[in-house]
Amino acid sequence: EADIYQTPRYLVIGTGKKITLECSQTMGHDKMYWYQQDPGMELHLIHYSYGVNSTEKGDLSSESTVSRIRTEHFPLTLESARPSHTSQYLCASSETRQGVSPLHFGNGTRLTVT
Amino acid sequence: DAKTTQPNSMESNEEEPVHLPCNHSTISGTDYIHWYRQLPSQGPEYVIHGLTSNVNNRMASLAIAEDRKSSTLILHRATLRDAAVYYCILRDVNDYKLSFGAGTTVTVRA
């Protein structure tokens, strides 16, 4: 079983607040990812990391930022939350076997900005 | 990433097999075929993957056409817990990322 944890599970916050969504994995995976998913819609990759101190933007433009200071930790930050950021954010990780390593997903953080 | 085409939805009866088709006519020789599913209110879950040969695991079977332009995910005996969105994804052997499409919503009737 994959061990990847996201907190909080649900977050309701006012416009303009700074928020950080936490993601941690205990599998020692090098690769980590953040996806955004609106209700009933497709997942879109917004950030990924191939290792410590490595971060890249994904296919969908996002106002969020990420950091990767430790292998097991990949937090996502919104400096000033807006209602348009309301969505579900899913974190995932995978090991280093190219093309075949499955992604292990957390259960997501459902963010509502009022 | 090469694109895949899946039906929007499928229905099945409990304890009956489910065959989920996926077309990928522009697949390249280095693309693996991956299947994930997403249960309500959860993150996606890996189901199975293959390159050329049919594959079986405890969750499902993957049948790949000889020309690799299509594949079928087979759930041998559907249960209510199998109700989910199923995604067929092509992933290049040199790539770590996954690009999700709309998937197929599977409904299982008791």
XYZ file of C-alpha atoms in Angstrom:
224
model
C 0.000 0.000 0.000
C 1.173 3.503 -0.821
C 1.871 5.872 2.031
C 1.203 9.391 0.860
C -0.556 11.870 3.057
C -2.229 15.173 2.347
C -3.398 17.688 4.906
C -5.792 19.236 5.428
C -8.479 17.081 3.831
C -10.843 20.055 3.575
C -10.069 23.783 3.829
C -12.429 26.745 3.684
C -10.635 30.066 3.705
C -11.293 33.715 2.897
C -9.978 35.636 -0.083
C -6.490 37.030 0.295
C -5.216 34.508 2.816
C -1.938 32.656 2.338
C -2.311 28.890 2.441
C -0.009 25.897 2.283
C -1.230 22.448 1.346
C 0.919 19.700 2.800
C 1.972 16.484 1.058
C 4.273 13.855 2.522
C 5.293 10.390 1.430
C 7.195 7.723 3.337
C 8.274 5.585 0.383
C 11.461 7.463 -0.461
C 10.187 8.286 -3.933
C 12.192 10.820 -5.931
C 9.319 11.960 -8.141
C 6.409 13.981 -6.791
C 3.501 15.728 -8.492
C 0.618 18.104 -7.860
C -2.597 17.823 -9.849
C -5.653 20.095 -9.783
C -9.143 18.728 -10.373
C -12.389 20.692 -10.500
C -15.549 18.709 -9.589
C -16.465 16.224 -12.322
C -13.568 17.363 -14.483
C -10.183 16.030 -15.584
C -6.998 16.097 -13.538
C -4.422 18.620 -14.676
C -0.736 18.526 -13.735
C 0.301 21.861 -12.198
C 3.718 21.088 -10.657
C 6.214 18.270 -10.487
C 9.576 17.502 -8.941
C 12.184 14.945 -9.897
C 14.133 15.283 -6.684
C 15.305 17.601 -3.934
C 15.704 21.214 -5.097
C 14.093 20.348 -8.450
C 10.651 21.747 -9.330
C 8.951 22.348 -12.663
C 5.635 23.789 -13.794
C 3.140 21.363 -15.257
C 0.772 21.458 -18.204
C -1.757 23.795 -16.562
C -0.700 27.251 -15.532
C -1.148 27.828 -11.809
C -0.595 30.762 -9.463
C 0.600 28.342 -6.793
C 4.237 27.626 -5.978
C 5.960 24.526 -4.645
C 9.195 23.637 -2.908
C 11.153 20.417 -2.445
C 13.657 20.764 0.351
C 13.274 17.192 1.603
C 12.601 14.053 -0.398
C 9.482 13.174 1.535
C 7.846 16.595 1.559
C 6.324 18.592 -1.335
C 4.158 21.476 -0.092
C 2.077 23.718 -2.337
C 1.541 27.374 -1.456
C -0.930 30.008 -2.568
C 0.266 33.462 -1.502
C -3.147 35.102 -1.827
C -6.115 32.794 -2.219
C -8.947 33.748 -4.599
C -12.330 32.121 -5.335
C -10.907 30.948 -8.678
C -8.526 28.713 -6.685
C -11.446 26.691 -5.368
C -10.712 23.135 -6.469
C -9.369 19.779 -5.364
C -5.590 19.445 -5.174
C -4.085 15.957 -5.456
C -0.506 15.027 -4.632
C 1.260 11.947 -6.014
C 4.659 10.291 -5.976
C 6.498 7.636 -7.969
C 9.839 5.880 -7.956
C 12.490 6.142 -10.595
C 11.730 3.375 -13.083
C 10.995 5.303 -16.276
C 7.651 4.922 -17.977
C 6.380 2.142 -15.775
C 6.480 3.289 -12.162
C 2.891 3.787 -11.048
C 1.903 7.064 -9.448
C 0.628 6.789 -5.884
C -1.948 9.439 -5.054
C -3.096 10.943 -1.802
C -6.787 11.544 -1.158
C -6.526 15.217 -1.928
C -7.265 18.558 -0.305
C -10.590 20.089 -1.206
C -10.072 23.862 -1.101
C -12.886 26.399 -1.001
C -12.053 30.100 -1.124
C -14.895 32.383 -0.113
C 1.479 12.581 -24.954
C -0.469 10.572 -27.516
C -4.215 10.803 -26.971
C -6.675 8.089 -26.038
C -10.404 7.813 -26.711
C -12.776 6.202 -24.231
C -16.564 6.026 -23.960
C -17.986 8.572 -21.537
C -19.866 6.001 -19.473
C -20.668 2.312 -19.081
C -23.088 0.374 -16.915
C -22.702 -3.096 -15.548
C -24.482 -5.501 -13.240
C -22.842 -6.708 -10.091
C -20.824 -9.921 -10.471
C -20.745 -9.609 -14.260
C -17.589 -8.839 -16.281
C -16.909 -5.314 -17.494
C -14.957 -4.625 -20.680
C -13.668 -1.056 -20.957
C -12.376 -0.132 -24.416
C -9.669 2.403 -25.195
C -8.536 3.559 -28.626
C -5.030 4.923 -29.107
C -4.428 4.898 -32.840
C -1.410 7.237 -32.643
C 0.478 5.187 -30.052
C 4.241 5.115 -30.489
C 6.564 2.200 -29.955
C 7.780 3.588 -26.631
C 4.335 4.269 -25.133
C 3.127 2.108 -22.272
C -0.633 1.746 -21.775
C -1.622 2.593 -18.199
C -4.991 2.312 -16.485
C -5.996 4.156 -13.343
C -9.320 4.495 -11.610
C -10.727 7.147 -9.310
C -13.351 6.253 -6.756
C -15.639 9.020 -5.483
C -13.885 11.480 -3.164
C -10.509 9.746 -3.553
C -7.319 10.207 -5.514
C -6.673 8.040 -8.587
C -5.497 4.485 -8.019
C -3.175 2.497 -10.275
C -4.863 -0.509 -11.870
C -2.549 -2.053 -14.461
C -0.161 -1.294 -17.304
C 1.257 -3.042 -20.351
C 3.352 -2.580 -23.464
C 2.578 -5.313 -25.990
C 1.447 -8.486 -24.218
C -1.739 -9.046 -22.278
C -1.343 -8.536 -18.541
C -3.172 -9.854 -15.497
C -3.091 -8.797 -11.874
C -5.345 -9.134 -8.858
C -7.455 -6.165 -9.886
C -7.964 -6.630 -13.616
C -6.711 -7.880 -16.961
C -5.416 -5.791 -19.832
C -5.887 -7.041 -23.378
C -3.786 -5.220 -25.983
C -4.550 -5.467 -29.684
C -1.849 -6.898 -31.885
C -1.335 -3.555 -33.650
C -1.440 -1.765 -30.252
C -3.969 0.757 -31.546
C -6.520 -0.280 -28.952
C -6.763 -2.023 -25.612
C -9.435 -3.311 -23.240
C -9.467 -3.298 -19.472
C -11.378 -6.269 -18.113
C -12.882 -6.381 -14.644
C -13.790 -10.029 -14.264
C -16.573 -9.719 -11.691
C -17.782 -6.213 -11.030
C -18.622 -5.242 -7.473
C -20.248 -2.078 -6.196
C -16.798 -0.962 -5.102
C -15.684 -0.942 -8.758
C -17.932 2.036 -9.525
C -15.415 4.706 -10.502
C -13.958 6.753 -13.330
C -11.454 4.651 -15.298
C -8.641 6.386 -17.157
C -6.661 4.921 -20.048
C -3.357 6.790 -20.398
C -0.374 6.494 -22.713
C 2.953 7.157 -21.060
C 6.257 7.244 -22.868
C 8.979 4.997 -21.461
C 11.179 8.073 -20.953
C 8.505 10.078 -19.138
C 7.527 10.077 -15.507
C 4.435 12.268 -15.772
C 0.848 11.204 -16.442
C -1.685 13.196 -18.464
C -5.282 12.316 -17.651
C -8.229 12.545 -20.021
C -11.929 12.453 -19.204
C -12.058 8.690 -18.613
C -15.042 6.331 -18.541
C -17.520 6.536 -15.675
C -18.499 2.999 -14.682
C -21.761 2.422 -12.835
C -22.415 -0.963 -11.214
C -26.005 -1.999 -10.556
C -26.756 -4.233 -7.583
